[in-house]
Amino acid sequence: MPDTSRELDALVQLSFEVQLVLTRVAAEFDLSVTQLRLLGILRDRTPTMAQIADFLQLDRSSISGLIDRAERRDLVARHASESDARVTLVELTETGRAVGVEISRAVTRELGGKLEHVAAKDLAAVVRIIEQLAP
Amino acid sequence: MPDTSRELDALVQLSFEVQLVLTRVAAEFDLSVTQLRLLGILRDRTPTMAQIADFLQLDRSSISGLIDRAERRDLVARHASESDARVTLVELTETGRAVGVEISRAVTRELGGKLEHVAAKDLAAVVRIIEQLAP
DNA sequence: TATTGTTATACTCTATAACTATA
DNA sequence: TATAGTTATAGAGTATAACAATA
């Protein structure tokens, strides 16, 4: 087994650089990174509370407050499932969708700017890594 | 300018995968990711409160509580600067250093495990990216 | 005056445990 | 009984504003 400590350090450091960009972009919109992720998840899904918990790898009890706060800001809306009265579905509002689009643009701008001088073939490697990691 | 949205998405996703591993390892030691980073920063430094704020990109007022909690668990110690009475220096305790070593091993194990089947040349690309990004 | 660090305050995020409603 | 979601509670993390001590 080869020594990969340098590679692992680089990966950890890179993840913090990316998180820093996300934190800053979220702050521009007065949102947390978690709320930013939520908007991303809801872009092409209308999940249940439990499914959101699975996506974010958080306890279900944490999701109630998360959605409460997003709902209070008119970013998302709860509605009842028709097939199972226990289930609550969550979807983006128009406002939420619009904010999501703006955030996506901002992330592309900020992160794209940082990566301007990175070789295209190195970025292609990142795509392969994530395909291996989360297929 | 080429379309890099796929690459940017992959990079963001990768950063969340890494953060997930760090969150889990930190939780093994009943620590937050921020405390984990703090131990990493102090491994080869004895910074001032202000320098820690710079490293973590947090407000100085946030650092007081962070160090309070770490000190309460005997992971770090404050001591006064000899040259400037306003300044507080922070260093690892022996306990903190030992915990840091264990965390480092756990991250290597967990993250290394996840990356087992990733090509070495793709990991080398990550090293080049972070060198470009944070030289 | 400027800088270092702390405190008070308020909010978000998160988990655990206990609960209600529905299946 | 089992599952979906909520609430109460507690603690960490974070920023803003105001402050004291030192330079």
Coordinates of C-alpha atoms (C1' of nucleotides) in Angstrom, one line a residue:
Chain A
M1 CA 0.0 0.0 0.0
P2 CA 1.5 3.3 -1.1
D3 CA 1.8 6.3 1.2
T4 CA -1.1 8.6 0.3
S5 CA -0.8 11.0 3.2
R6 CA 0.1 13.9 1.0
E7 CA -2.8 13.2 -1.3
L8 CA -5.2 12.9 1.6
D9 CA -4.0 16.2 3.1
A10 CA -4.5 17.9 -0.2
L11 CA -8.0 16.5 -0.5
V12 CA -8.9 17.7 3.0
Q13 CA -7.5 21.1 2.3
L14 CA -9.3 21.3 -1.0
S15 CA -12.6 20.4 0.7
F16 CA -12.1 23.3 3.2
E17 CA -11.3 25.7 0.3
V18 CA -14.6 24.7 -1.4
Q19 CA -16.5 24.9 1.9
L20 CA -15.1 28.4 2.4
V21 CA -16.5 29.5 -1.0
L22 CA -19.8 28.0 -0.2
T23 CA -20.0 29.6 3.2
R24 CA -19.2 33.0 1.6
V25 CA -21.8 32.6 -1.1
A26 CA -24.4 31.4 1.4
A27 CA -23.6 34.4 3.6
E28 CA -24.2 36.7 0.6
F29 CA -27.8 35.5 0.6
D30 CA -27.9 35.4 4.4
L31 CA -28.2 31.6 4.4
S32 CA -26.2 28.8 6.0
V33 CA -24.4 26.1 4.0
T34 CA -27.1 23.7 5.1
Q35 CA -29.9 25.9 3.7
L36 CA -27.8 26.2 0.5
R37 CA -27.6 22.4 0.2
L38 CA -31.3 22.1 0.9
L39 CA -32.1 24.4 -2.0
G40 CA -29.8 22.3 -4.2
I41 CA -31.5 19.1 -3.2
L42 CA -35.0 20.5 -3.8
R43 CA -34.0 21.8 -7.3
D44 CA -35.1 18.5 -9.0
R45 CA -36.9 16.6 -6.2
T46 CA -39.9 16.9 -3.9
P47 CA -38.7 14.7 -1.1
T48 CA -40.2 13.7 2.3
M49 CA -38.8 14.9 5.5
A50 CA -37.1 11.5 6.0
Q51 CA -35.6 11.6 2.5
I52 CA -34.1 15.1 3.3
A53 CA -32.6 13.7 6.5
D54 CA -31.0 10.9 4.4
F55 CA -29.6 13.3 1.8
L56 CA -28.1 15.5 4.5
Q57 CA -27.2 12.7 6.8
L58 CA -28.9 14.4 9.7
D59 CA -31.4 13.3 12.3
R60 CA -35.0 13.7 11.3
S61 CA -35.5 16.0 14.3
S62 CA -33.0 18.4 12.8
I63 CA -34.9 18.6 9.6
S64 CA -38.1 20.0 11.2
G65 CA -36.3 23.1 12.4
L66 CA -34.4 23.4 9.1
I67 CA -37.6 23.4 7.1
D68 CA -39.3 25.6 9.6
R69 CA -36.7 28.3 9.1
A70 CA -36.7 27.9 5.3
E71 CA -40.5 28.0 5.3
R72 CA -40.5 31.2 7.4
R73 CA -38.4 32.8 4.7
D74 CA -40.7 31.5 1.9
L75 CA -38.0 29.4 0.3
V76 CA -39.8 26.1 0.7
A77 CA -43.3 24.8 1.3
R78 CA -44.6 21.7 3.1
H79 CA -47.5 19.8 1.7
A80 CA -49.3 16.6 2.7
S81 CA -48.8 13.3 0.8
E82 CA -52.0 12.0 -0.7
S83 CA -51.1 8.4 -0.3
D84 CA -49.8 8.4 3.3
A85 CA -51.2 10.9 5.9
R86 CA -48.0 10.6 8.0
V87 CA -45.8 11.9 5.3
T88 CA -44.9 15.5 4.6
L89 CA -43.4 16.5 1.2
V90 CA -41.2 19.5 0.8
E91 CA -40.9 21.6 -2.4
L92 CA -39.3 24.8 -3.5
T93 CA -41.4 28.0 -3.7
E94 CA -40.9 30.3 -6.6
T95 CA -38.8 32.5 -4.4
G96 CA -36.7 29.5 -3.3
R97 CA -36.2 28.4 -6.9
A98 CA -35.1 31.9 -7.9
V99 CA -32.7 32.2 -5.0
G100 CA -31.3 28.7 -5.9
V101 CA -30.6 29.9 -9.4
E102 CA -28.8 33.0 -8.1
I103 CA -26.8 30.9 -5.7
S104 CA -25.8 28.5 -8.4
R105 CA -24.5 31.4 -10.5
A106 CA -22.6 32.8 -7.6
V107 CA -20.9 29.5 -6.8
T108 CA -20.0 29.1 -10.5
R109 CA -18.5 32.6 -10.5
E110 CA -16.6 32.3 -7.2
L111 CA -15.4 28.8 -7.6
G112 CA -14.8 29.1 -11.3
G113 CA -12.7 32.2 -10.6
K114 CA -10.6 30.3 -8.1
L115 CA -10.0 27.4 -10.5
E116 CA -9.2 29.7 -13.5
H117 CA -5.6 28.6 -13.7
V118 CA -6.2 24.9 -12.9
A119 CA -5.5 22.5 -15.7
A120 CA -8.7 21.1 -17.4
K121 CA -7.2 17.6 -17.1
D122 CA -6.8 18.0 -13.3
L123 CA -10.5 18.9 -13.0
A124 CA -11.4 15.9 -15.1
A125 CA -9.7 13.8 -12.5
V126 CA -12.0 15.2 -9.8
V127 CA -15.0 14.0 -11.9
R128 CA -13.5 10.5 -12.0
I129 CA -12.9 10.5 -8.3
I130 CA -16.4 11.5 -7.3
E131 CA -17.7 8.9 -9.7
Q132 CA -15.7 6.2 -8.0
L133 CA -16.7 7.5 -4.5
A134 CA -20.4 8.1 -4.9
P135 CA -21.5 6.1 -7.9
Chain B
M1 CA -14.2 29.9 -21.6
P2 CA -15.1 26.3 -21.4
D3 CA -18.2 25.0 -19.6
T4 CA -16.9 23.7 -16.3
S5 CA -20.3 23.2 -14.5
R6 CA -19.8 19.4 -14.4
E7 CA -16.4 19.8 -12.9
L8 CA -17.6 22.4 -10.3
D9 CA -20.5 20.1 -9.3
A10 CA -18.0 17.2 -8.8
L11 CA -15.7 19.4 -6.8
V12 CA -18.6 20.6 -4.5
Q13 CA -19.8 17.0 -4.1
L14 CA -16.3 15.8 -3.3
S15 CA -15.9 18.4 -0.7
F16 CA -19.1 17.3 1.0
E17 CA -18.0 13.6 0.9
V18 CA -14.7 14.6 2.6
Q19 CA -16.6 16.8 5.2
L20 CA -18.8 13.8 5.9
V21 CA -15.8 11.7 6.7
L22 CA -14.3 14.4 8.9
T23 CA -17.6 14.9 10.7
R24 CA -17.8 11.2 11.5
V25 CA -14.2 11.0 12.7
A26 CA -14.7 14.1 14.8
A27 CA -17.8 12.5 16.3
E28 CA -15.9 9.4 17.2
F29 CA -13.9 11.7 19.5
D30 CA -16.9 13.7 20.5
L31 CA -15.5 16.7 18.8
S32 CA -16.8 19.1 16.1
V33 CA -15.1 19.6 12.7
T34 CA -14.0 23.0 14.0
Q35 CA -12.3 21.5 17.0
L36 CA -10.7 18.9 14.7
R37 CA -9.3 21.7 12.5
L38 CA -8.1 23.5 15.6
L39 CA -6.0 20.5 16.7
G40 CA -4.6 20.3 13.2
I41 CA -3.6 24.0 13.2
L42 CA -1.9 23.7 16.6
R43 CA 0.1 20.6 15.6
D44 CA 3.0 22.7 14.5
R45 CA 2.1 26.2 15.7
T46 CA 1.5 28.2 18.8
P47 CA -0.6 31.0 17.4
T48 CA -2.3 34.0 19.0
M49 CA -6.1 34.1 19.2
A50 CA -6.1 36.5 16.3
Q51 CA -4.0 34.1 14.2
I52 CA -6.4 31.3 14.9
A53 CA -9.3 33.5 13.7
D54 CA -7.4 34.1 10.5
F55 CA -6.7 30.4 9.9
L56 CA -10.3 29.5 10.5
Q57 CA -11.7 32.6 8.8
L58 CA -13.9 33.3 11.8
D59 CA -14.5 36.3 13.9
R60 CA -12.2 36.7 16.9
S61 CA -15.2 36.7 19.2
S62 CA -16.0 33.1 18.0
I63 CA -12.5 32.0 18.9
S64 CA -12.8 32.8 22.6
G65 CA -15.7 30.3 23.0
L66 CA -13.9 27.7 20.8
I67 CA -10.7 27.9 22.9
D68 CA -12.8 27.9 26.2
R69 CA -14.4 24.7 25.2
A70 CA -11.2 23.1 24.1
E71 CA -9.4 24.2 27.3
R72 CA -12.2 22.8 29.4
R73 CA -11.5 19.4 27.9
D74 CA -7.8 19.8 28.4
L75 CA -7.0 19.8 24.7
V76 CA -5.3 23.2 24.6
A77 CA -3.9 25.8 27.0
R78 CA -3.7 29.6 26.9
H79 CA -0.6 31.4 28.0
A80 CA 0.4 35.0 28.0
S81 CA 2.8 36.5 25.5
E82 CA 6.0 37.9 27.0
S83 CA 6.4 40.6 24.5
D84 CA 2.8 42.0 24.4
A85 CA 0.5 41.8 27.3
R86 CA -2.5 42.1 25.1
V87 CA -1.7 38.8 23.3
T88 CA -2.8 35.3 24.3
L89 CA -1.0 32.3 22.8
V90 CA -2.6 28.9 22.4
E91 CA -0.8 25.6 22.4
L92 CA -1.7 21.9 22.5
T93 CA -1.6 20.1 25.8
E94 CA -0.1 16.6 25.8
T95 CA -3.7 15.2 25.7
G96 CA -4.5 17.4 22.8
R97 CA -1.5 16.3 20.9
A98 CA -2.3 12.6 21.5
V99 CA -5.9 13.1 20.4
G100 CA -4.6 14.9 17.3
V101 CA -2.4 11.9 16.4
E102 CA -5.3 9.5 16.8
I103 CA -7.6 11.7 14.7
S104 CA -5.0 11.9 12.0
R105 CA -4.8 8.1 12.0
A106 CA -8.6 7.8 11.9
V107 CA -8.9 10.2 9.0
T108 CA -6.2 8.4 7.0
R109 CA -8.0 5.1 7.6
E110 CA -11.5 6.3 6.8
L111 CA -10.6 8.5 3.9
G112 CA -7.9 6.2 2.6
G113 CA -10.5 3.4 2.6
K114 CA -12.9 5.4 0.6
L115 CA -10.2 6.2 -2.0
E116 CA -8.9 2.7 -2.2
H117 CA -10.1 2.2 -5.8
V118 CA -9.3 5.7 -7.0
A119 CA -6.4 5.9 -9.5
A120 CA -3.2 7.3 -8.1
K121 CA -2.8 9.7 -11.0
D122 CA -6.2 11.2 -10.2
L123 CA -5.2 11.8 -6.6
A124 CA -2.0 13.4 -7.9
A125 CA -4.3 15.9 -9.8
V126 CA -5.8 16.9 -6.4
V127 CA -2.4 17.8 -5.1
R128 CA -1.7 20.0 -8.2
I129 CA -5.1 21.7 -7.8
I130 CA -4.6 22.6 -4.1
E131 CA -1.1 23.9 -5.0
Q132 CA -2.6 26.2 -7.6
L133 CA -5.4 27.2 -5.3
A134 CA -3.6 27.9 -2.0
P135 CA 0.1 28.2 -2.9
Chain C
dT1 C1' -5.8 56.2 18.8
dA2 C1' -5.4 51.4 17.4
dT3 C1' -5.2 46.6 18.6
dT4 C1' -6.1 42.3 21.3
dG5 C1' -9.2 39.7 23.4
dT6 C1' -13.6 39.0 26.1
dT7 C1' -18.5 39.3 27.1
dA8 C1' -23.5 39.8 26.2
dT9 C1' -26.8 38.7 23.1
dA10 C1' -29.2 36.3 19.5
dC11 C1' -29.6 33.0 16.0
dT12 C1' -28.6 28.6 13.4
dC13 C1' -27.5 23.9 13.6
dT14 C1' -27.5 19.4 15.6
dA15 C1' -28.6 15.3 18.6
dT16 C1' -31.3 12.7 22.2
dA17 C1' -35.5 11.5 24.2
dA18 C1' -40.3 11.7 24.5
dC19 C1' -44.4 12.3 22.1
dT20 C1' -48.6 12.1 18.5
dA21 C1' -50.7 10.5 14.5
dT22 C1' -51.0 7.1 11.0
dA23 C1' -50.1 2.7 8.9
Chain D
dT1 C1' -46.2 -2.8 16.4
dA2 C1' -43.6 0.1 13.3
dT3 C1' -43.0 4.5 10.8
dA4 C1' -43.2 9.7 10.0
dG5 C1' -42.8 13.8 11.9
dT6 C1' -42.7 17.1 15.8
dT7 C1' -41.4 19.1 20.2
dA8 C1' -38.6 20.0 24.3
dT9 C1' -34.1 20.4 25.7
dA10 C1' -29.3 21.1 25.7
dG11 C1' -25.1 22.3 23.7
dA12 C1' -21.8 23.8 19.9
dG13 C1' -20.8 27.3 16.7
dT14 C1' -21.1 31.8 14.8
dA15 C1' -21.6 37.1 14.2
dT16 C1' -22.5 41.9 16.0
dA17 C1' -21.8 45.3 19.2
dA18 C1' -19.9 47.0 23.3
dC19 C1' -16.2 46.8 26.3
dA20 C1' -11.4 46.7 29.1
dA21 C1' -6.6 46.5 28.9
dT22 C1' -2.5 47.4 26.5
dA23 C1' 0.3 49.4 22.9

